[in-house]
mmCIF file of C-alpha atoms in Angstrom:
data_model
loop_
_atom_site.group_PDB
_atom_site.id
_atom_site.type_symbol
_atom_site.label_atom_id
_atom_site.label_comp_id
_atom_site.label_asym_id
_atom_site.label_seq_id
_atom_site.Cartn_x
_atom_site.Cartn_y
_atom_site.Cartn_z
ATOM 1 C CA MET A 64 0.028 -0.064 -0.187
ATOM 2 C CA THR A 65 1.504 3.480 -0.835
ATOM 3 C CA LEU A 66 1.207 6.411 1.501
ATOM 4 C CA LYS A 67 -1.112 7.856 -0.980
ATOM 5 C CA ASN A 68 -3.667 5.212 -0.398
ATOM 6 C CA LYS A 69 -2.635 4.733 2.912
ATOM 7 C CA GLN A 70 -5.323 5.785 5.972
ATOM 8 C CA SER A 71 -3.025 8.208 8.397
ATOM 9 C CA THR A 72 -1.372 6.706 10.869
ATOM 10 C CA ARG A 73 -3.746 6.137 14.634
ATOM 11 C CA VAL A 74 -1.753 6.827 17.767
ATOM 12 C CA LEU A 75 -3.131 5.369 20.559
ATOM 13 C CA ALA A 76 -2.215 6.573 24.043
ATOM 14 C CA VAL A 77 -2.228 3.632 26.950
ATOM 15 C CA THR A 78 -2.070 5.334 30.231
ATOM 16 C CA SER A 79 -3.482 5.105 34.336
ATOM 17 C CA GLY A 80 -4.191 7.032 36.772
ATOM 18 C CA LYS A 81 -1.375 4.773 38.804
ATOM 19 C CA GLY A 82 0.980 2.570 38.259
ATOM 20 C CA GLY A 83 0.731 -1.521 39.041
ATOM 21 C CA VAL A 84 -2.087 -2.045 36.836
ATOM 22 C CA GLY A 85 -1.177 -3.850 33.945
ATOM 23 C CA LYS A 86 -0.846 -1.088 31.430
ATOM 24 C CA THR A 87 2.756 -2.108 29.603
ATOM 25 C CA ASN A 88 0.982 -5.938 29.447
ATOM 26 C CA ILE A 89 -1.913 -4.062 28.135
ATOM 27 C CA SER A 90 0.135 -1.882 25.224
ATOM 28 C CA ILE A 91 2.082 -5.060 24.401
ATOM 29 C CA ASN A 92 -0.201 -7.732 24.311
ATOM 30 C CA LEU A 93 -2.834 -4.866 22.304
ATOM 31 C CA ALA A 94 0.119 -4.626 19.551
ATOM 32 C CA LEU A 95 0.222 -7.926 19.048
ATOM 33 C CA ALA A 96 -3.314 -8.828 18.654
ATOM 34 C CA LEU A 97 -3.303 -5.992 16.314
ATOM 35 C CA ALA A 98 -0.449 -7.577 14.408
ATOM 36 C CA GLU A 99 -1.930 -10.683 14.397
ATOM 37 C CA ARG A 100 -5.009 -8.669 12.054
ATOM 38 C CA ASP A 101 -2.514 -8.008 9.388
ATOM 39 C CA LYS A 102 -1.985 -4.352 10.758
ATOM 40 C CA SER A 103 1.817 -2.646 11.334
ATOM 41 C CA VAL A 104 1.891 -1.774 14.729
ATOM 42 C CA THR A 105 4.833 0.427 16.450
ATOM 43 C CA LEU A 106 4.867 0.567 19.625
ATOM 44 C CA MET A 107 6.739 3.744 21.542
ATOM 45 C CA ASP A 108 7.891 3.336 25.279
ATOM 46 C CA ALA A 109 6.851 6.372 26.633
ATOM 47 C CA ASP A 110 7.470 5.789 30.478
ATOM 48 C CA LEU A 111 9.964 8.056 32.131
ATOM 49 C CA GLY A 112 10.476 6.347 35.355
ATOM 50 C CA LEU A 113 9.958 2.664 34.656
ATOM 51 C CA ALA A 114 10.500 1.763 31.028
ATOM 52 C CA ASN A 115 9.452 -1.618 30.893
ATOM 53 C CA ILE A 116 8.874 -2.677 27.520
ATOM 54 C CA ASP A 117 12.108 -3.918 26.568
ATOM 55 C CA VAL A 118 12.303 -5.712 30.036
ATOM 56 C CA LEU A 119 8.803 -7.739 29.369
ATOM 57 C CA LEU A 120 10.043 -8.450 26.077
ATOM 58 C CA ASN A 121 13.948 -9.260 26.677
ATOM 59 C CA LEU A 122 15.311 -6.710 24.332
ATOM 60 C CA LYS A 123 18.265 -4.485 24.451
ATOM 61 C CA PRO A 124 18.162 -1.412 22.795
ATOM 62 C CA LEU A 125 21.495 0.088 21.864
ATOM 63 C CA ARG A 126 20.022 3.641 21.370
ATOM 64 C CA ASN A 127 17.075 5.443 22.283
ATOM 65 C CA LEU A 128 15.315 8.756 21.412
ATOM 66 C CA SER A 129 17.985 10.871 22.457
ATOM 67 C CA HIS A 130 20.113 9.904 20.344
ATOM 68 C CA VAL A 131 17.579 11.123 17.569
ATOM 69 C CA ILE A 132 17.456 14.120 19.283
ATOM 70 C CA GLU A 133 21.160 14.892 19.249
ATOM 71 C CA GLY A 134 21.385 14.479 15.355
ATOM 72 C CA GLU A 135 23.597 10.789 16.310
ATOM 73 C CA CYS A 136 20.789 8.671 14.149
ATOM 74 C CA GLU A 137 17.775 8.336 12.418
ATOM 75 C CA LEU A 138 14.394 7.437 13.920
ATOM 76 C CA LYS A 139 14.407 4.236 11.928
ATOM 77 C CA ASP A 140 18.012 3.398 13.427
ATOM 78 C CA ILE A 141 16.904 3.206 17.021
ATOM 79 C CA ILE A 142 13.482 0.627 16.213
ATOM 80 C CA ILE A 143 14.081 -2.670 17.720
ATOM 81 C CA GLU A 144 11.847 -5.512 16.034
ATOM 82 C CA GLY A 145 9.903 -6.942 18.252
ATOM 83 C CA PRO A 146 7.937 -10.368 18.549
ATOM 84 C CA ASP A 147 5.361 -11.019 15.461
ATOM 85 C CA ASN A 148 6.474 -7.787 13.689
ATOM 86 C CA ILE A 149 5.569 -5.080 15.943
ATOM 87 C CA ARG A 150 8.572 -2.534 16.320
ATOM 88 C CA ILE A 151 9.628 -0.633 19.741
ATOM 89 C CA ILE A 152 10.845 2.669 19.766
ATOM 90 C CA PRO A 153 12.723 3.096 23.090
ATOM 91 C CA ALA A 154 12.455 6.334 23.420
ATOM 92 C CA SER A 155 12.033 7.097 27.615
ATOM 93 C CA SER A 156 15.539 8.503 28.111
ATOM 94 C CA GLY A 157 14.926 11.125 24.985
ATOM 95 C CA ILE A 158 11.251 12.599 26.503
ATOM 96 C CA LYS A 159 13.097 14.556 29.223
ATOM 97 C CA MET A 160 14.769 16.867 26.619
ATOM 98 C CA MET A 161 11.471 17.501 24.867
ATOM 99 C CA SER A 162 11.083 20.867 26.138
ATOM 100 C CA GLN A 163 15.152 21.762 25.686
ATOM 101 C CA LEU A 164 14.989 21.190 22.031
ATOM 102 C CA THR A 165 16.341 23.901 19.840
ATOM 103 C CA SER A 166 13.766 24.875 16.838
ATOM 104 C CA ALA A 167 16.534 22.280 14.199
ATOM 105 C CA GLN A 168 15.799 19.568 16.635
ATOM 106 C CA ASN A 169 12.483 20.502 16.869
ATOM 107 C CA ALA A 170 12.336 19.874 12.818
ATOM 108 C CA GLY A 171 14.333 17.273 13.044
ATOM 109 C CA LEU A 172 12.147 14.986 15.185
ATOM 110 C CA VAL A 173 8.914 15.805 13.557
ATOM 111 C CA HIS A 174 10.409 14.817 10.229
ATOM 112 C CA ALA A 175 11.293 11.650 11.728
ATOM 113 C CA PHE A 176 8.242 10.588 12.782
ATOM 114 C CA ASP A 177 6.777 11.991 9.617
ATOM 115 C CA GLU A 178 8.705 9.602 7.825
ATOM 116 C CA LEU A 179 7.526 6.573 9.934
ATOM 117 C CA GLU A 180 3.750 7.434 8.467
ATOM 118 C CA GLU A 181 4.232 4.951 5.593
ATOM 119 C CA SER A 182 5.162 2.191 7.242
ATOM 120 C CA THR A 183 2.862 2.425 10.562
ATOM 121 C CA ASP A 184 -0.359 1.758 10.959
ATOM 122 C CA ILE A 185 -1.341 2.141 14.590
ATOM 123 C CA LEU A 186 1.126 3.898 17.069
ATOM 124 C CA ILE A 187 0.773 2.584 20.402
ATOM 125 C CA VAL A 188 2.111 5.129 23.066
ATOM 126 C CA ASP A 189 2.639 3.350 26.657
ATOM 127 C CA THR A 190 2.931 6.853 28.933
ATOM 128 C CA SER A 191 4.311 6.584 32.414
ATOM 129 C CA ALA A 192 0.983 6.145 35.015
ATOM 130 C CA GLY A 193 -0.057 9.395 36.807
ATOM 131 C CA LEU A 194 -0.214 13.151 36.249
ATOM 132 C CA SER A 195 3.377 13.983 35.163
ATOM 133 C CA ASP A 196 3.858 16.244 32.317
ATOM 134 C CA SER A 197 4.933 13.760 29.798
ATOM 135 C CA VAL A 198 1.418 11.787 30.631
ATOM 136 C CA ILE A 199 -0.428 15.081 29.654
ATOM 137 C CA ARG A 200 1.360 16.082 26.567
ATOM 138 C CA PHE A 201 1.244 11.902 25.106
ATOM 139 C CA CYS A 202 -2.447 12.079 26.071
ATOM 140 C CA SER A 203 -3.144 15.286 24.410
ATOM 141 C CA ALA A 204 -1.044 14.440 21.382
ATOM 142 C CA ALA A 205 -3.012 11.001 20.655
ATOM 143 C CA GLN A 206 -6.198 10.573 18.828
ATOM 144 C CA GLU A 207 -7.733 8.021 21.138
ATOM 145 C CA VAL A 208 -6.964 7.828 25.008
ATOM 146 C CA PHE A 209 -7.630 4.360 26.280
ATOM 147 C CA ILE A 210 -7.260 4.503 30.550
ATOM 148 C CA VAL A 211 -6.222 1.590 32.129
ATOM 149 C CA VAL A 212 -8.076 0.741 35.571
ATOM 150 C CA CYS A 213 -8.189 -2.134 38.142
ATOM 151 C CA ASN A 214 -10.378 -2.983 40.985
ATOM 152 C CA ASP A 215 -8.072 -0.730 43.526
ATOM 153 C CA PRO A 216 -10.022 2.344 45.208
ATOM 154 C CA ALA A 217 -6.965 4.428 44.601
ATOM 155 C CA SER A 218 -6.870 3.465 40.607
ATOM 156 C CA ILE A 219 -10.490 4.407 40.312
ATOM 157 C CA ALA A 220 -9.411 7.920 42.424
ATOM 158 C CA ASP A 221 -6.608 8.219 40.468
ATOM 159 C CA SER A 222 -8.069 7.701 37.002
ATOM 160 C CA TYR A 223 -10.841 9.839 37.909
ATOM 161 C CA ALA A 224 -7.763 12.469 38.657
ATOM 162 C CA LEU A 225 -6.247 11.654 35.306
ATOM 163 C CA ILE A 226 -9.669 11.980 33.185
ATOM 164 C CA LYS A 227 -10.525 15.334 34.977
ATOM 165 C CA THR A 228 -6.979 16.897 34.275
ATOM 166 C CA LEU A 229 -7.255 15.819 30.528
ATOM 167 C CA HIS A 230 -10.509 17.019 30.076
ATOM 168 C CA ARG A 231 -9.949 20.441 31.529
ATOM 169 C CA ASP A 232 -6.648 21.602 30.598
ATOM 170 C CA HIS A 233 -7.243 19.810 26.955
ATOM 171 C CA LYS A 234 -11.241 19.688 26.417
ATOM 172 C CA ILE A 235 -10.785 15.792 25.470
ATOM 173 C CA GLN A 236 -14.069 14.550 25.992
ATOM 174 C CA ARG A 237 -14.229 10.904 25.252
ATOM 175 C CA PHE A 238 -12.060 8.325 26.747
ATOM 176 C CA GLN A 239 -11.629 4.262 26.322
ATOM 177 C CA VAL A 240 -11.736 2.436 29.383
ATOM 178 C CA VAL A 241 -9.615 -0.916 30.029
ATOM 179 C CA VAL A 242 -10.798 -2.758 32.803
ATOM 180 C CA ASN A 243 -7.625 -5.300 33.841
ATOM 181 C CA LYS A 244 -7.365 -7.997 36.036
ATOM 182 C CA VAL A 245 -10.772 -8.937 37.395
ATOM 183 C CA LYS A 246 -12.141 -12.254 38.412
ATOM 184 C CA THR A 247 -15.424 -11.905 36.270
ATOM 185 C CA GLU A 248 -17.097 -10.218 34.057
ATOM 186 C CA ALA A 249 -19.642 -8.598 36.329
ATOM 187 C CA GLU A 250 -16.823 -7.620 38.866
ATOM 188 C CA GLY A 251 -15.469 -5.245 35.436
ATOM 189 C CA CYS A 252 -18.565 -3.932 34.608
ATOM 190 C CA GLU A 253 -19.521 -2.738 38.426
ATOM 191 C CA LEU A 254 -15.837 -1.262 38.216
ATOM 192 C CA PHE A 255 -16.065 0.478 35.090
ATOM 193 C CA GLU A 256 -20.356 1.563 35.789
ATOM 194 C CA ARG A 257 -18.351 3.447 39.066
ATOM 195 C CA LEU A 258 -16.035 5.224 37.281
ATOM 196 C CA ARG A 259 -18.140 6.406 34.434
ATOM 197 C CA SER A 260 -21.053 7.717 36.863
ATOM 198 C CA VAL A 261 -18.463 9.992 38.596
ATOM 199 C CA SER A 262 -16.619 11.179 35.957
ATOM 200 C CA GLU A 263 -20.248 11.716 33.612
ATOM 201 C CA GLN A 264 -21.755 13.256 36.634
ATOM 202 C CA PHE A 265 -19.326 15.902 37.254
ATOM 203 C CA LEU A 266 -17.386 16.411 34.142
ATOM 204 C CA ASP A 267 -18.589 16.674 30.678
ATOM 205 C CA VAL A 268 -16.975 13.662 29.079
ATOM 206 C CA VAL A 269 -18.462 10.363 27.604
ATOM 207 C CA LEU A 270 -16.533 6.769 28.912
ATOM 208 C CA LYS A 271 -16.888 3.921 26.719
ATOM 209 C CA LEU A 272 -15.674 0.297 28.235
ATOM 210 C CA LYS A 273 -13.439 -0.982 25.608
ATOM 211 C CA VAL A 274 -12.735 -4.495 26.884
ATOM 212 C CA ILE A 275 -12.497 -6.233 30.400
ATOM 213 C CA ILE A 276 -9.189 -8.292 30.740
ATOM 214 C CA PRO A 277 -9.606 -11.317 33.307
ATOM 215 C CA GLN A 278 -6.965 -12.045 36.013
ATOM 216 C CA ASP A 279 -4.891 -14.711 34.453
ATOM 217 C CA GLU A 280 -1.643 -16.397 36.253
ATOM 218 C CA ASN A 281 -0.267 -16.855 32.382
ATOM 219 C CA ILE A 282 0.343 -13.071 32.157
ATOM 220 C CA LEU A 283 2.508 -13.028 35.431
ATOM 221 C CA ARG A 284 3.871 -16.089 33.982
ATOM 222 C CA ALA A 285 5.121 -14.851 30.759
ATOM 223 C CA VAL A 286 6.531 -11.644 32.663
ATOM 224 C CA ARG A 287 8.612 -13.407 35.058
ATOM 225 C CA GLN A 288 9.895 -15.404 31.755
ATOM 226 C CA ARG A 289 10.109 -11.927 30.004
ATOM 227 C CA ARG A 290 8.444 -13.326 26.733
ATOM 228 C CA PRO A 291 5.066 -11.878 25.101
ATOM 229 C CA PHE A 292 1.970 -13.345 26.891
ATOM 230 C CA TYR A 293 -0.039 -13.100 23.894
ATOM 231 C CA THR A 294 2.153 -15.018 21.571
ATOM 232 C CA SER A 295 3.409 -17.558 24.371
ATOM 233 C CA TYR A 296 0.139 -18.727 25.850
ATOM 234 C CA PRO A 297 -2.209 -18.984 22.922
ATOM 235 C CA ASP A 298 -4.980 -20.840 24.906
ATOM 236 C CA SER A 299 -4.943 -18.841 28.265
ATOM 237 C CA LYS A 300 -8.479 -17.094 29.125
ATOM 238 C CA ALA A 301 -7.097 -13.456 28.681
ATOM 239 C CA ILE A 302 -6.043 -14.049 24.762
ATOM 240 C CA LYS A 303 -9.927 -13.942 24.279
ATOM 241 C CA SER A 304 -10.414 -10.730 25.687
ATOM 242 C CA PHE A 305 -6.965 -9.014 23.522
ATOM 243 C CA LYS A 306 -8.721 -10.472 20.906
ATOM 244 C CA LYS A 307 -11.863 -8.756 21.148
ATOM 245 C CA PHE A 308 -9.633 -5.554 22.556
ATOM 246 C CA ALA A 309 -7.819 -5.546 19.066
ATOM 247 C CA ALA A 310 -11.358 -6.103 17.120
ATOM 248 C CA GLU A 311 -12.816 -3.564 18.454
ATOM 249 C CA VAL A 312 -9.847 -1.319 17.858
ATOM 250 C CA ASP A 313 -9.343 -2.377 14.392
ATOM 251 C CA ASN A 314 -13.099 -2.063 13.260
ATOM 252 C CA THR A 315 -13.462 1.645 15.447
ATOM 253 C CA ASN A 316 -14.084 4.163 12.322
ATOM 254 C CA ARG A 317 -12.721 7.233 13.294
ATOM 255 C CA SER A 318 -13.735 10.581 12.498
ATOM 256 C CA ALA A 319 -13.007 12.448 8.892
ATOM 257 C CA SER A 320 -12.026 15.595 10.769
ATOM 258 C CA ALA A 321 -9.801 13.742 13.560
ATOM 259 C CA ASN A 322 -6.034 14.686 13.490
ATOM 260 C CA GLY A 323 -3.936 12.529 11.575
ATOM 261 C CA ARG A 324 -0.556 11.854 10.460
ATOM 262 C CA LEU A 325 2.286 11.778 13.109
ATOM 263 C CA THR A 326 3.366 15.041 12.316
ATOM 264 C CA PHE A 327 0.727 16.587 14.281
ATOM 265 C CA PHE A 328 1.510 13.994 16.966
ATOM 266 C CA ALA A 329 5.252 15.005 17.118
ATOM 267 C CA LYS A 330 4.465 18.537 16.958
ATOM 268 C CA GLN A 331 1.964 17.775 19.896
ATOM 269 C CA MET A 332 4.736 15.647 21.371
ATOM 270 C CA ILE A 333 7.371 18.444 21.703
ATOM 271 C CA GLY A 334 5.020 21.155 22.733
ATOM 272 C CA LEU A 335 4.292 23.044 19.233
ATOM 273 C CA GLN A 336 0.262 23.476 19.802
ATOM 274 C CA ASP A 337 0.684 27.039 19.204
ATOM 275 C CA SER A 338 1.065 26.500 15.409
ATOM 276 C CA LEU A 339 -1.509 23.709 15.217
ATOM 277 C CA PRO A 340 -5.179 23.453 14.986
ATOM 278 C CA SER A 341 -7.398 22.910 17.864
ATOM 279 C CA ARG A 342 -7.373 18.724 18.478
ATOM 280 C CA ALA A 343 -10.419 17.296 17.034
ATOM 281 C CA ILE A 344 -12.612 15.393 19.820
ATOM 282 C CA ILE A 345 -13.354 11.669 18.357
#
């Protein structure tokens, strides 16, 4: 497929109000499930404090986004080939530099992401947990925001705080919720309803339950083995949920007015919002 005929790359931010909810595992296994559906997927590690994608997949990156920013190499040079043809951008060490870039570095980084457009159907951005500036920046730059929550009072409260901040400061109105590590479907639905009711009662937002992923010991086993769960345990009970998740993402119709292309994402990522149109709400 040529770039002329290819739809713009979709950018999905996977985030959470607090750590320990399984966010990075969600990102990795969603990427693998989408790859199984013949999507070209790039996974960007945007977790400043705990860059875990390379650890969970037993990869050893030699360079990261900081080397691209400094002009030592191109973006394509730092991308690591992961399992099932997903590609990894080990970006965490470079993100801290984003607010200090020169005009030339800004232009170079935007161009680098623009070149990624042709080879990527979906870019999944695995953010840090919480309310840091980097989390807010990546979520506001993405076309779709996925909030990962588990059945823990702190997770629910912190997810609400994140939704409130993104809505108040960046006018994001629609959020996709991923309920993780629950024992039953009913527990997952009840958890989502708690978050939805408080969010929609006090904020002008809409929450959609994207998927419920059950607690699965094989996910923990895969973490210990530093192997991807999705390909290592194909008969495990959570696999069906990831397949459903990928199908939902794949079949989602995007608004024609949604900001597309990785150029937009890169400009938002490095804080060049003033020169851009307002972000479309999808």
